[in-house]
N, CA and C of each residue as an Amber inpcrd file, in Angstrom:
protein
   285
  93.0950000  90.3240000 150.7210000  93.5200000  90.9070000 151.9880000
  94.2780000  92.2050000 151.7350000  95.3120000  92.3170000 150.6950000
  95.7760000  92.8270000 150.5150000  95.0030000  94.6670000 149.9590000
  94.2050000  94.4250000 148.6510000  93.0070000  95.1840000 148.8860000
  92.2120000  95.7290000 150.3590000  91.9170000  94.8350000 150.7410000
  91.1090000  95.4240000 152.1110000  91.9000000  96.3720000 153.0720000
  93.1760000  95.7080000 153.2830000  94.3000000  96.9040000 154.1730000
  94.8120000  98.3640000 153.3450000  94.7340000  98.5470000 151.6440000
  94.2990000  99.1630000 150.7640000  93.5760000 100.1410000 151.1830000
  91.6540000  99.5900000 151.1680000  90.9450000 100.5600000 151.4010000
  90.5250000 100.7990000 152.5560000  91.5990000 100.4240000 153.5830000
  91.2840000 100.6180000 155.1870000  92.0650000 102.0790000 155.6340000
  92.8750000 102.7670000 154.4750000  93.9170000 102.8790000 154.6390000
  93.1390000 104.4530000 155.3630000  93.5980000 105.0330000 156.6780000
  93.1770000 105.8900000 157.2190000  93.2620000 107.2330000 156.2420000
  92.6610000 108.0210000 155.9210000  93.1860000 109.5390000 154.7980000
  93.2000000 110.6900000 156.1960000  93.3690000 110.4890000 157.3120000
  93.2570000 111.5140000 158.4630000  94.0720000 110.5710000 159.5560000
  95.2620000 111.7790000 159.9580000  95.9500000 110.7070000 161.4420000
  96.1900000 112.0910000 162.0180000  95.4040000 112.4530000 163.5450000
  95.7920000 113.1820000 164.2800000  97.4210000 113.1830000 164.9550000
  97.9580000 114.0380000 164.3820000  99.6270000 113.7080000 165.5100000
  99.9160000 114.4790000 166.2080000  98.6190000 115.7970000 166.5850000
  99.2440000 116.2610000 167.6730000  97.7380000 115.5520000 168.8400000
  96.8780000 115.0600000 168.7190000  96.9340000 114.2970000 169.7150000
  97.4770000 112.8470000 170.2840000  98.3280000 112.5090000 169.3440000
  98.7870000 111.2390000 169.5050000  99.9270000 111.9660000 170.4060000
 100.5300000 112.9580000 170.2250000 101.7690000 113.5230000 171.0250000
 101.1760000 113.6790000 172.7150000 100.3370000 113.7260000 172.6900000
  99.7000000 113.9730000 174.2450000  99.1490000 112.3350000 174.7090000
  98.5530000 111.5190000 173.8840000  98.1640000 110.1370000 174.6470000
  99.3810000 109.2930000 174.1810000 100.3200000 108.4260000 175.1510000
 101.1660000 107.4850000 174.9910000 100.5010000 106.3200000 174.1300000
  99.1460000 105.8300000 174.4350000  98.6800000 104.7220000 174.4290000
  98.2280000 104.6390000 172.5340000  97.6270000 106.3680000 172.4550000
  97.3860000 106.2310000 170.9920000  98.5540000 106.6650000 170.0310000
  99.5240000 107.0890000 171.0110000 100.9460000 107.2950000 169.7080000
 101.2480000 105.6600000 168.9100000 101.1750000 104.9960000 170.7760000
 101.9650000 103.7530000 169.6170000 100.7550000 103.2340000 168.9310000
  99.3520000 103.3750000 169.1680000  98.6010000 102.9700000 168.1360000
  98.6060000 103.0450000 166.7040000  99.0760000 104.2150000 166.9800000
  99.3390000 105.4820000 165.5310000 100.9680000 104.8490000 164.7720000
 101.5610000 105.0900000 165.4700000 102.4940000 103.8250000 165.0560000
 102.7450000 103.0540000 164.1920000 101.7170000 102.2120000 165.3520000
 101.5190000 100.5460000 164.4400000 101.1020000 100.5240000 163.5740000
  99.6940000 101.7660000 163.1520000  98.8130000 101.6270000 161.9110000
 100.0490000 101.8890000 160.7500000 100.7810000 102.7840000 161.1770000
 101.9240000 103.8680000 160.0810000 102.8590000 102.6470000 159.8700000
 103.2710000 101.8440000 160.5780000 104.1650000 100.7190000 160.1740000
 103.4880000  99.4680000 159.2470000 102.0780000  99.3030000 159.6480000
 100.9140000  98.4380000 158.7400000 101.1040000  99.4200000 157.2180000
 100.7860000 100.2350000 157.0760000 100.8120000 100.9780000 155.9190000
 101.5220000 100.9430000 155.3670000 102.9030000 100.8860000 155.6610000
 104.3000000 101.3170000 154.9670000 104.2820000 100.0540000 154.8570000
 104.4080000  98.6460000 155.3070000 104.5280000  97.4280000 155.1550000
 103.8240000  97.0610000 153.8610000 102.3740000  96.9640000 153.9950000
 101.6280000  96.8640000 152.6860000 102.0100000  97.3830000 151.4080000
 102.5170000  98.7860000 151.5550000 103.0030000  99.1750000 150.2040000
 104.1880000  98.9960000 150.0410000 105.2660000  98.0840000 150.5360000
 106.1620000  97.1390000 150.5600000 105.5990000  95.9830000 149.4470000
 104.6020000  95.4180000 150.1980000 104.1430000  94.3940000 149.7500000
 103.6540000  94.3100000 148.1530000 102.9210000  95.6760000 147.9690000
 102.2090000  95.8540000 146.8320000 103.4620000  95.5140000 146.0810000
 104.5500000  96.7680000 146.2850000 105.7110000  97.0260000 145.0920000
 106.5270000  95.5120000 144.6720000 106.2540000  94.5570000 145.7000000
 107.1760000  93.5800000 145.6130000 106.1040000  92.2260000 144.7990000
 105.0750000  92.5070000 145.0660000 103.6340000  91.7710000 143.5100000
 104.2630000  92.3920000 142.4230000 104.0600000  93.6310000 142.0490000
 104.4670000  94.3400000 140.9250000 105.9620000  93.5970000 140.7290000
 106.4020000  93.8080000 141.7900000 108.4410000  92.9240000 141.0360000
 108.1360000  91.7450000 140.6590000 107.1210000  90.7460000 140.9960000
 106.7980000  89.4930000 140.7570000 106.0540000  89.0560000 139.6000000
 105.8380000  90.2400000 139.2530000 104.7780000  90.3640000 138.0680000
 103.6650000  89.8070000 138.0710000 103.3490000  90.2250000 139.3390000
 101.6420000  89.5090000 139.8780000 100.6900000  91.1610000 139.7780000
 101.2520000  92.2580000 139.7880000 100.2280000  93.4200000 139.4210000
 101.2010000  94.0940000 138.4730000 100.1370000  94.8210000 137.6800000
 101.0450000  95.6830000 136.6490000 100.9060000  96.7010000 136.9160000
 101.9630000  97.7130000 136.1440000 102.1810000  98.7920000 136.0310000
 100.8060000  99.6710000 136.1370000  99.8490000  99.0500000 135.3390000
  98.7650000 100.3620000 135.5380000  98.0030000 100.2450000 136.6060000
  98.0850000  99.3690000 137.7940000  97.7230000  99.2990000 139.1240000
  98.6410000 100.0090000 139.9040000  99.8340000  99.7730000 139.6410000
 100.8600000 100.5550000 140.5780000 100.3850000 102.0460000 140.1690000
  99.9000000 102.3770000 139.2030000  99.6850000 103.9770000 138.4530000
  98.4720000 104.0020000 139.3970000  97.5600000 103.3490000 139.1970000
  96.4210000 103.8430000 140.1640000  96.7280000 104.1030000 141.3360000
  97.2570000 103.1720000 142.0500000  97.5700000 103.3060000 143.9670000
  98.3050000 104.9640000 143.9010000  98.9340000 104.9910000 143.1920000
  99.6290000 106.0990000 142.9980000  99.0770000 107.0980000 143.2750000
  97.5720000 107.2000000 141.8630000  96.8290000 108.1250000 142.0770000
  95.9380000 108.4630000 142.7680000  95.4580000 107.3140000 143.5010000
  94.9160000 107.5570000 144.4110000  95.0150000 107.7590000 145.8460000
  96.3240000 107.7120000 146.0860000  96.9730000 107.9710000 146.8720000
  97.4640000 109.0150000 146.9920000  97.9220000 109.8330000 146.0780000
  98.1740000 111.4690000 145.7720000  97.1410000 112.4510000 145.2710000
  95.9060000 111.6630000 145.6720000  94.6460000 112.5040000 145.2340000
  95.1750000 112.9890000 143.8580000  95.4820000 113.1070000 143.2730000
  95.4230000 112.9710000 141.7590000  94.3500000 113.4640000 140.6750000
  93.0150000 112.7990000 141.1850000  91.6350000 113.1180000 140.7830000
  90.8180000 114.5100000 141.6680000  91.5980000 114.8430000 142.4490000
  90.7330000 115.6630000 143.3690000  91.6720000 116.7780000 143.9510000
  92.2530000 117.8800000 142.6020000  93.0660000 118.8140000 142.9320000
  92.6780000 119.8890000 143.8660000  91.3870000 119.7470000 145.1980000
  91.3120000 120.7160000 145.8600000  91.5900000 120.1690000 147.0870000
  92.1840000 118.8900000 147.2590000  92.5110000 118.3050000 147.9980000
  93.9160000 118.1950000 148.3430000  94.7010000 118.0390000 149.5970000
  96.1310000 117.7050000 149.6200000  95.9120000 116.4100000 150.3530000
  96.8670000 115.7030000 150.2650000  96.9440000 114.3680000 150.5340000
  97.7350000 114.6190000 151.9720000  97.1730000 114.1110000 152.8530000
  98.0910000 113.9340000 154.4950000  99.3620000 112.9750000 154.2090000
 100.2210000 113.3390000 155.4910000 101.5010000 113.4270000 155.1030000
 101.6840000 111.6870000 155.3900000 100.9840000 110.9080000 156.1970000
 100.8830000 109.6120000 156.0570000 101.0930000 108.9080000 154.8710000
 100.0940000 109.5530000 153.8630000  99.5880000 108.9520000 152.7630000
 100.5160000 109.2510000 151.4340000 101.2170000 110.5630000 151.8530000
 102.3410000 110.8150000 150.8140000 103.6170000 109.2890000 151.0730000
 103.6230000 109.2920000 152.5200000 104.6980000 108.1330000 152.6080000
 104.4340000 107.3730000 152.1110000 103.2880000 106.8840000 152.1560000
 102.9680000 105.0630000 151.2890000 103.4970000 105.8860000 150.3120000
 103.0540000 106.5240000 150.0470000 103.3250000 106.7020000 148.1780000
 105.0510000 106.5250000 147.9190000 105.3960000 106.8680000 148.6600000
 107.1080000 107.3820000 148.1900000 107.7160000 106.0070000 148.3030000
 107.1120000 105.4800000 149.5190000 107.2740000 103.6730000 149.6090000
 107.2650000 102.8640000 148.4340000 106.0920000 102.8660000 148.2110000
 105.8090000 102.3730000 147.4050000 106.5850000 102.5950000 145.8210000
 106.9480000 103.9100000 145.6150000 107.4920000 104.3940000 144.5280000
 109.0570000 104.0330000 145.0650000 109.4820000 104.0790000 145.9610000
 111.2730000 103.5520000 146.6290000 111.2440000 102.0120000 145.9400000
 110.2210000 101.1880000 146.1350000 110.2630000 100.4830000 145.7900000
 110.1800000  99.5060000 144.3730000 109.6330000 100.1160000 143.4760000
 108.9210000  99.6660000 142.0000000 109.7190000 100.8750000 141.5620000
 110.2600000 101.8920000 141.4880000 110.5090000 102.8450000 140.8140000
 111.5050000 102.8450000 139.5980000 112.5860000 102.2740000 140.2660000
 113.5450000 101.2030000 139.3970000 113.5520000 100.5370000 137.9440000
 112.6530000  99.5940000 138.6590000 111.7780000  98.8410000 137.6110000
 110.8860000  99.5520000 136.4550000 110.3020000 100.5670000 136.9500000
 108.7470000 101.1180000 136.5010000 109.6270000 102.0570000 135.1200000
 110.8030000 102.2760000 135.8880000 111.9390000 103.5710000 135.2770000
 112.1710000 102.7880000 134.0420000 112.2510000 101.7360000 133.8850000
 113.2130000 100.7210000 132.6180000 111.9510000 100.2210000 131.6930000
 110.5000000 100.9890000 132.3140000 109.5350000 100.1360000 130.9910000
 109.5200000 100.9970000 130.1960000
């Protein structure tokens, strides 16, 4: 499950039309609170020592486009990342 909300993960969120429809801001929202939650979730497997370090390195990179320097990563997708890194960073810092 966890995977699947992973590769569901939107790489495009309009926010200036979400600023004009009420109905799709809080849609937009909810997805942005699903996202940030999950990579909660991921970092706290990794504390459990249910994923390792070189998975947390991937989400990373693929999440910061990493592989694809003509690309910038939307500002959504930087948050998981920083989430995700707020979270495991600590840890990741002491291996």
């Amino acid at each position: 499950i966890c995977q699947d909300e992973f590769d569901s993960l939107p790489t495009y969120m309009n926010e200036k039309e979400a600023a004009m429809d009420p109905d799709q801001a809080a849609s937009q929202k909810k997805m942005k609170e699903r996202m940030l939650a999950n990579m909660k979730f991921i970092g706290h497997l990794f504390l459990r020592q249910m994923l390792s370090a070189r998975v947390i390195g991937s989400v990373i990179k693929e999440l910061t486009l990493c592989d694809d320097a003509d690309q910038v990563p939307e500002e959504h997708v930087i948050e998981c990342a920083v989430e995700l890194l707020m979270s495991v960073g600590h840890t990741l810092e002491g291996m």
